[in-house]
mmCIF file of C-alpha atoms and ligand atoms in Angstrom:
data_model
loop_
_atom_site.group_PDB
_atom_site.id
_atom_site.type_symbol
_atom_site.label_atom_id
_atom_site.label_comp_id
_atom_site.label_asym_id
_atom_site.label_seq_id
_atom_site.Cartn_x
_atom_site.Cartn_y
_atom_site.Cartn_z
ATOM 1 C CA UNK A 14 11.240 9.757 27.707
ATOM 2 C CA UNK A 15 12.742 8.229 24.572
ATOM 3 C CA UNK A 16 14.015 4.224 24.797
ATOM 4 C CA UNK A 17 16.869 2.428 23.257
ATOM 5 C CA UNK A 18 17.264 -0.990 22.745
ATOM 6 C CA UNK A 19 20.754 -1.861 21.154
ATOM 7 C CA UNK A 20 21.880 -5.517 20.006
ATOM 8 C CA UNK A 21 19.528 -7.411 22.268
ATOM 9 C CA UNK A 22 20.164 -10.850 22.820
ATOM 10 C CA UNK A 23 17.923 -13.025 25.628
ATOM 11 C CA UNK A 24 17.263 -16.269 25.585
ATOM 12 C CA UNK A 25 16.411 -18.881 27.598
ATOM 13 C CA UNK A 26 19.390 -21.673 28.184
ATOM 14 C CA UNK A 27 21.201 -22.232 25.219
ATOM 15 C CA UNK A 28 18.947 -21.251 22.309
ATOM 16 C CA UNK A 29 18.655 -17.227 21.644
ATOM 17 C CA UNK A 30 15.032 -15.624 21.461
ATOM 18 C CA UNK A 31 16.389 -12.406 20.733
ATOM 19 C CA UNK A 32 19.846 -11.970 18.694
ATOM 20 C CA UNK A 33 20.747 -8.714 18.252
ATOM 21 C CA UNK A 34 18.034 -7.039 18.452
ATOM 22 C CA UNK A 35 17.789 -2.997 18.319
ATOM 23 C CA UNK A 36 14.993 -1.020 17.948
ATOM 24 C CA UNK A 37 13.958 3.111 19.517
ATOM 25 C CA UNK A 38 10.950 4.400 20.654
ATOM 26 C CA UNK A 39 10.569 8.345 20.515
ATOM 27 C CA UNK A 40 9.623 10.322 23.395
ATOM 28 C CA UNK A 41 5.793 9.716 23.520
ATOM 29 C CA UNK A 42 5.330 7.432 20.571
ATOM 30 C CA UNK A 43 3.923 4.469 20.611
ATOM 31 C CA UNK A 44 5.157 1.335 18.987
ATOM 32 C CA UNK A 45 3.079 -1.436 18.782
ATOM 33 C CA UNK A 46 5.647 -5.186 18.696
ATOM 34 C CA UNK A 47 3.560 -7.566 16.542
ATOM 35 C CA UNK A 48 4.653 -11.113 15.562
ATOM 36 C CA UNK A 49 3.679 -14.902 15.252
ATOM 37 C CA UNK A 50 3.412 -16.451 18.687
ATOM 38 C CA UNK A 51 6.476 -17.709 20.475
ATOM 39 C CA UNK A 52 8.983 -15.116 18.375
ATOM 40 C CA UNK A 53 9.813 -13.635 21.817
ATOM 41 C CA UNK A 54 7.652 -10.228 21.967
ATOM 42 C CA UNK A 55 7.085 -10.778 26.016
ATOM 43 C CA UNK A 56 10.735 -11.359 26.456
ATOM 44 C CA UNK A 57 11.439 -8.749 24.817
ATOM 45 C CA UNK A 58 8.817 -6.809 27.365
ATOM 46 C CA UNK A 59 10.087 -8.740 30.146
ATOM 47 C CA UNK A 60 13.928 -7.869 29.192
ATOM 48 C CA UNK A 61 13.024 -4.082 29.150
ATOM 49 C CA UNK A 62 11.183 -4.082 32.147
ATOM 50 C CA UNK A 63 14.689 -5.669 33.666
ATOM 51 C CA UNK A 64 13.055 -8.360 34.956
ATOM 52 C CA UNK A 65 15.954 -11.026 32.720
ATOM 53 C CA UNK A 66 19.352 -11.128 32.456
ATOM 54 C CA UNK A 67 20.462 -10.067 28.539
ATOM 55 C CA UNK A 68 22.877 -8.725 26.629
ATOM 56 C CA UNK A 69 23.686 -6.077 25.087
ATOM 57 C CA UNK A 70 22.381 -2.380 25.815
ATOM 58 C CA UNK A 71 18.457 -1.271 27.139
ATOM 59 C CA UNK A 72 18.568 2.301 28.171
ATOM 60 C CA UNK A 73 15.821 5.175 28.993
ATOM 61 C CA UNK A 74 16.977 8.990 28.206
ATOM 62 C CA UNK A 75 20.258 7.505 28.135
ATOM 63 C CA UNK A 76 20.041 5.633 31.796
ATOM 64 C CA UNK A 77 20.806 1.714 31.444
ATOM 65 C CA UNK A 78 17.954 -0.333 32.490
ATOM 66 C CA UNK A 79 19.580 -2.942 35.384
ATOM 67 C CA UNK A 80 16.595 -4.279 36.836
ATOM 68 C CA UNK A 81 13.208 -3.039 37.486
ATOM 69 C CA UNK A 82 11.640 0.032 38.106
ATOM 70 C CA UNK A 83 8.743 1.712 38.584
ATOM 71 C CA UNK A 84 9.544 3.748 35.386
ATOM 72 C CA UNK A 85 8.914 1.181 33.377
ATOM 73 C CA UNK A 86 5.624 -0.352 34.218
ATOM 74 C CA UNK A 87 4.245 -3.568 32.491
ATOM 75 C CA UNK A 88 0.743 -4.552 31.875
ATOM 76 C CA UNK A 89 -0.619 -7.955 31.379
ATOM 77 C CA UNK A 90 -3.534 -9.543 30.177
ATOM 78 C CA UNK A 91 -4.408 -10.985 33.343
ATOM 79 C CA UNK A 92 -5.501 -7.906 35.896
ATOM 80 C CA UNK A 93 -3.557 -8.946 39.221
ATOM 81 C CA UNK A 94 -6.006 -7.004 41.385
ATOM 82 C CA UNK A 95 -6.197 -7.919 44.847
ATOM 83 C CA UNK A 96 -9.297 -9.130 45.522
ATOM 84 C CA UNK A 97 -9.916 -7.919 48.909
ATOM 85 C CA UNK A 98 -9.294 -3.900 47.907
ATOM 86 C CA UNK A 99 -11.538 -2.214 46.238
ATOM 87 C CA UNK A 100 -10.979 -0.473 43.121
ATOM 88 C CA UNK A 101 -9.868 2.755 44.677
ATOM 89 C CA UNK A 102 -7.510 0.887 47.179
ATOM 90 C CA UNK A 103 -6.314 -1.590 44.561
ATOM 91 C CA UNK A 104 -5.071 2.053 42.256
ATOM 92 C CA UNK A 105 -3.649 3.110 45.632
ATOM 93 C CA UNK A 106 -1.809 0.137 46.562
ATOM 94 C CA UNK A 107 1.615 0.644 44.572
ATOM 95 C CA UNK A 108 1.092 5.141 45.485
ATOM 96 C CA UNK A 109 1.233 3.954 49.460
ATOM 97 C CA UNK A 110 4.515 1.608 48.583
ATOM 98 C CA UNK A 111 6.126 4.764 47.555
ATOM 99 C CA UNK A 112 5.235 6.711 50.268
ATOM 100 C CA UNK A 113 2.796 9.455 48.659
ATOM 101 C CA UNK A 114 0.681 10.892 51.425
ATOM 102 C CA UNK A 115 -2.662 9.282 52.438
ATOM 103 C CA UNK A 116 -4.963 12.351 51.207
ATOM 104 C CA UNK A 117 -2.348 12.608 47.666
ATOM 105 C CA UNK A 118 -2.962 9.404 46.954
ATOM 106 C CA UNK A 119 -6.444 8.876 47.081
ATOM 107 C CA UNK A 120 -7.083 12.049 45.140
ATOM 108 C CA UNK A 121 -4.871 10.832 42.157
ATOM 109 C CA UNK A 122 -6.432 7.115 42.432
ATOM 110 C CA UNK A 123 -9.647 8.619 42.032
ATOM 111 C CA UNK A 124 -9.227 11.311 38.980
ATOM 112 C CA UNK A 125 -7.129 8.291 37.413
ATOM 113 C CA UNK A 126 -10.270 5.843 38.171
ATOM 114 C CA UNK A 127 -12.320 8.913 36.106
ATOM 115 C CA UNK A 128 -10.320 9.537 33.192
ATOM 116 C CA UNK A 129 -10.478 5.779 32.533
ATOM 117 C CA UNK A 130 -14.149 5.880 32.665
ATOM 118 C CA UNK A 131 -14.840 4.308 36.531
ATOM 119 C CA UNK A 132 -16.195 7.488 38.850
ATOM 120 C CA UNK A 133 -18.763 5.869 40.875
ATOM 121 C CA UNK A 134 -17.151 2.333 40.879
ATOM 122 C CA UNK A 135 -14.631 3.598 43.577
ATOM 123 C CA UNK A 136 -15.888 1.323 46.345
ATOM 124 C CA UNK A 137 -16.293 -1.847 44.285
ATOM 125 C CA UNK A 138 -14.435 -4.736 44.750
ATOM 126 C CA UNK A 139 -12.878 -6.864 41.637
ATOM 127 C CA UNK A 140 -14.925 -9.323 41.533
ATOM 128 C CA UNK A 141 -18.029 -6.915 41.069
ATOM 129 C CA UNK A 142 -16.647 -5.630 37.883
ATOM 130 C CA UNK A 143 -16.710 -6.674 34.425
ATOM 131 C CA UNK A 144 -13.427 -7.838 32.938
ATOM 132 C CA UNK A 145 -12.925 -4.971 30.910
ATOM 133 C CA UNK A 146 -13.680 -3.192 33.934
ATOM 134 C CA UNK A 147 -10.600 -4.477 36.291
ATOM 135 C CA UNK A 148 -8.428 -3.717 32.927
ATOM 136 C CA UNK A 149 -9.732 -0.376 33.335
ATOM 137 C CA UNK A 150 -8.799 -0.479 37.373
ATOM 138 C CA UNK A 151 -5.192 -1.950 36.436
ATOM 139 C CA UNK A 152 -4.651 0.912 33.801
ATOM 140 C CA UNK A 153 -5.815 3.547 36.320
ATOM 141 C CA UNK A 154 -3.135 1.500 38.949
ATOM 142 C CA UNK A 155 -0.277 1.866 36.417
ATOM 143 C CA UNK A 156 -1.196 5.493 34.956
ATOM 144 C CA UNK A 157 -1.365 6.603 38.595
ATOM 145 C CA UNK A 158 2.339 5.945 39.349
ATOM 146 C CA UNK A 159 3.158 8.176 36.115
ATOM 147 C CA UNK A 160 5.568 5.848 34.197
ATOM 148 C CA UNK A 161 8.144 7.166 31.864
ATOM 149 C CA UNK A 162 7.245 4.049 29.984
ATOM 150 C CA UNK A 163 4.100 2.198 29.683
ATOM 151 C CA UNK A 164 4.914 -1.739 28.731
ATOM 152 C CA UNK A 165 2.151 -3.749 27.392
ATOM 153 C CA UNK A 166 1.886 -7.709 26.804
ATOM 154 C CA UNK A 167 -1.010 -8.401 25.345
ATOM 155 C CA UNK A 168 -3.403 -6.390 27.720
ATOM 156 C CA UNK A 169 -7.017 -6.888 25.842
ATOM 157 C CA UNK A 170 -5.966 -10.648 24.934
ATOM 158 C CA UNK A 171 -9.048 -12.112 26.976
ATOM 159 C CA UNK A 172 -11.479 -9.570 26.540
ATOM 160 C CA UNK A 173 -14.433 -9.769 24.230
ATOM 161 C CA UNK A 174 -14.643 -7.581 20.913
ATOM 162 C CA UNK A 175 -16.438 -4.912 22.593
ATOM 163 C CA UNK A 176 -15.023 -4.672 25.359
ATOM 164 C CA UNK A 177 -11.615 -4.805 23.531
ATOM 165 C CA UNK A 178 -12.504 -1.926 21.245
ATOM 166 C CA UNK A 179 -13.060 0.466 23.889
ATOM 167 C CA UNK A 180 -10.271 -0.237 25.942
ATOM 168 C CA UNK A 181 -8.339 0.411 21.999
ATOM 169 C CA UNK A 182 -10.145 4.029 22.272
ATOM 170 C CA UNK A 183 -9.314 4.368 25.998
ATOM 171 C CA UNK A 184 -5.709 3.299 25.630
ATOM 172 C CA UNK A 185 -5.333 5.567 22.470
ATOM 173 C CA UNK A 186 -6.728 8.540 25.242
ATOM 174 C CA UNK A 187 -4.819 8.014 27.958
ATOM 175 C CA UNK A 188 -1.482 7.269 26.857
ATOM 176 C CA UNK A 189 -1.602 9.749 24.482
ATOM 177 C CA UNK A 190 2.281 11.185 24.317
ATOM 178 C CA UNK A 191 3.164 8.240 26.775
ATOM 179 C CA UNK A 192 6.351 6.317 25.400
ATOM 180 C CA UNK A 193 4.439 3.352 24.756
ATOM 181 C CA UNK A 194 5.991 -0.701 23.929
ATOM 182 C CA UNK A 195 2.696 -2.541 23.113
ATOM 183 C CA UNK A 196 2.596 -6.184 22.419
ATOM 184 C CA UNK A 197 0.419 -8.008 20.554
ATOM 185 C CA UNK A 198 -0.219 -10.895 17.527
ATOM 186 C CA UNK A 199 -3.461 -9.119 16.560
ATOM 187 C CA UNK A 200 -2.764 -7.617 13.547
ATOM 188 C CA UNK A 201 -5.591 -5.197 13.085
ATOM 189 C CA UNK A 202 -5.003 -3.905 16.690
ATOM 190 C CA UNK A 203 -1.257 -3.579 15.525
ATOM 191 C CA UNK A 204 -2.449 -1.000 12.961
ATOM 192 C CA UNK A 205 -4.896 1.005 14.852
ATOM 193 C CA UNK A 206 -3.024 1.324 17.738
ATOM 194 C CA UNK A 207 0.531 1.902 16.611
ATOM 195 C CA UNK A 208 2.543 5.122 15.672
ATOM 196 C CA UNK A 209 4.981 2.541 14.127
ATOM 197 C CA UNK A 210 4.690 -1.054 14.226
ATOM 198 C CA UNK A 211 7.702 -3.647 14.724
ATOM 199 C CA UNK A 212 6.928 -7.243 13.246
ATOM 200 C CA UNK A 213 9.426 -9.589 15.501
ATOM 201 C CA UNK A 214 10.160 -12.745 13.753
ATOM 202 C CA UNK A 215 9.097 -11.504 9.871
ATOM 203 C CA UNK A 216 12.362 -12.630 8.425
ATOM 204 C CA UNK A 217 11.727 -16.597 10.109
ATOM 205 C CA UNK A 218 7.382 -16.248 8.446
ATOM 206 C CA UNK A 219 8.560 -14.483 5.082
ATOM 207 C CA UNK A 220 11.440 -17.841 5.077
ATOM 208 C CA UNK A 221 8.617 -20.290 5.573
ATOM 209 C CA UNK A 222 6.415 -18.286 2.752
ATOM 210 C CA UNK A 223 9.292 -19.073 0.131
ATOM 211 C CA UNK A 224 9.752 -22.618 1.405
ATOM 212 C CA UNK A 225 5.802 -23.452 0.824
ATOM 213 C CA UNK A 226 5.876 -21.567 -2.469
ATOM 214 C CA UNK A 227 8.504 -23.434 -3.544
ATOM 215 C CA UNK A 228 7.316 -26.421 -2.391
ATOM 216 C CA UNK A 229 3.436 -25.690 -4.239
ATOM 217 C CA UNK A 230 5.406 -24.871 -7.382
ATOM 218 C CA UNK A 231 8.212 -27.612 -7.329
HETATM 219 N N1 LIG B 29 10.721 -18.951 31.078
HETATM 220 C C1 LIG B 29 11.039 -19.546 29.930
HETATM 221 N N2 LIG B 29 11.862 -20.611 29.890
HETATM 222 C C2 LIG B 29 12.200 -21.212 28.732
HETATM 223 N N3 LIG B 29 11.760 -20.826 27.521
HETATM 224 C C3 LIG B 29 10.924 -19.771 27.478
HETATM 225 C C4 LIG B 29 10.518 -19.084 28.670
HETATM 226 N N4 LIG B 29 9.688 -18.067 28.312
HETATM 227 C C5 LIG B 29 9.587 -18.117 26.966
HETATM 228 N N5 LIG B 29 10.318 -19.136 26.473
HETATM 229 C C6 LIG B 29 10.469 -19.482 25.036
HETATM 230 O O1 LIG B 29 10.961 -18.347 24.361
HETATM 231 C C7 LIG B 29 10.324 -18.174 23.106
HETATM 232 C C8 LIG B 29 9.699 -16.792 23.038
HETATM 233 O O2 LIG B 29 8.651 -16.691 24.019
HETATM 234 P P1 LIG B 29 7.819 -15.353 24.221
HETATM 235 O O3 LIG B 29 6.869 -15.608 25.314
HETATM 236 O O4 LIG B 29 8.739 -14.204 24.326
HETATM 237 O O5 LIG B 29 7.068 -15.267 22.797
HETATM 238 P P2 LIG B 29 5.828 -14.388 22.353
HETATM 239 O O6 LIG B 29 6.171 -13.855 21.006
HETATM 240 O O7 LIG B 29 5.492 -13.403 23.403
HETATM 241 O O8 LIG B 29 4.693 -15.473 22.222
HETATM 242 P P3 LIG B 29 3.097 -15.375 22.451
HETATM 243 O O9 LIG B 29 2.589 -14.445 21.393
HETATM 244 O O10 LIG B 29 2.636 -16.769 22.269
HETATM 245 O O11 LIG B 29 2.900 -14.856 23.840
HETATM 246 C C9 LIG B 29 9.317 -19.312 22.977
HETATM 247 O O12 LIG B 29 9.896 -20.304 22.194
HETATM 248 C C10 LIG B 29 9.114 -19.776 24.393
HETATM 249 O O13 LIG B 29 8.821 -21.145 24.433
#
């Protein structure tokens, strides 16, 4: 499903984050949103996923976005497992909300728990698992619900290098012709990851460039 966001403007009391802000995303591409910290790449996650008031026009395959839905899932960096289900429960958690059948639902939690590398970790609570791991579990949770958007903020932001470039490879895998927003100020991620990637604030960093070259010359 293709996305459109057209003149976006969000902020937060008086002072915009966002001012007219437009940008598309291709059925099953996947755009990576980089930027200097603070420029407003979660709000502009957080203003897709419908979970702020904006302005202007957020729409998927032509449907305006008016609050949340499960068609447009967001990840975050931190896993939001419960801690009392295990792995296989925690996937089938959000499946039960919407009412798939017992026997459905545990089938797809556990062939999503496989294809994102977990078979035989089915029965293990969160806290016996690595945090890559219950990243793993919380993209098995969100691929399970089959978005028609994936939403990331900054997903592998506490994970070690390792651990982060495998969940790169695993997220390049499994989200393969997903529409895909990804978030993040790692710049070398950016590139790997992205079909296209969107640098939020540029104009504000390549402003401050000139000023200090100015001010080195002057
Ligand atoms: N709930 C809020 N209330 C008030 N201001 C906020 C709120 N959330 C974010 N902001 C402000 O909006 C601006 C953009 O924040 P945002 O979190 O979108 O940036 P970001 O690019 O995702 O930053 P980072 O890379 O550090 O996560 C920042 O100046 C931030 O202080």
């Amino acid at each position: 499903m293709s996305l459109s966001v057209r003149s976006l403007t969000v902020g937060y009391g008086r002072s915009a984050v966002l001012s007219d802000f437009s940008l598309s995303v291709a059925d099953g591409e996947f755009v990576v949103v980089a930027g200097p910290s603070g420029c407003g790449k979660s709000t502009l996650l957080r203003a897709v996923a419908g979970l702020i008031p904006f302005s202007g026009a957020i729409s998927v395959d032509g449907v305006a976005v008016r609050g949340p839905s499960r068609d447009r899932a967001l990840v975050f960096q931190e896993d939001g497992l419960l801690p009392w289900r295990t792995a296989l429960r925690n996937v089938e958690l959000p499946l039960a909300l919407q009412g798939v059948p017992r026997s459905l639902r545990r089938a797809r939690a556990a062939e999503w728990l496989e294809r994102v590398g977990l078979a035989g970790f089915e029965d293990h609570l969160p806290r016996e698992l690595s945090g890559g791991m219950r990243q793993r579990v919380q993209l098995a949770r969100t691929l399970a619900q089959q978005p028609s958007v994936v939403l990331m903020d900054e997903p592998f932001g506490a994970l070690d290098a390792q651990t982060r470039s495998s969940m790169q490879e695993l997220v390049t895998e499994v989200l393969s012709g997903t529409t895909t927003l990804f978030v993040t100020h790692d710049v070398d991620e950016a590139v790997l990851l992205g079909d296209r990637v969107v640098v939020l604030g540029a104009g504000e960093v390549e402003r401050r460039r000139d000023a200090i070259l100015a001010a080195v010359k002057a």
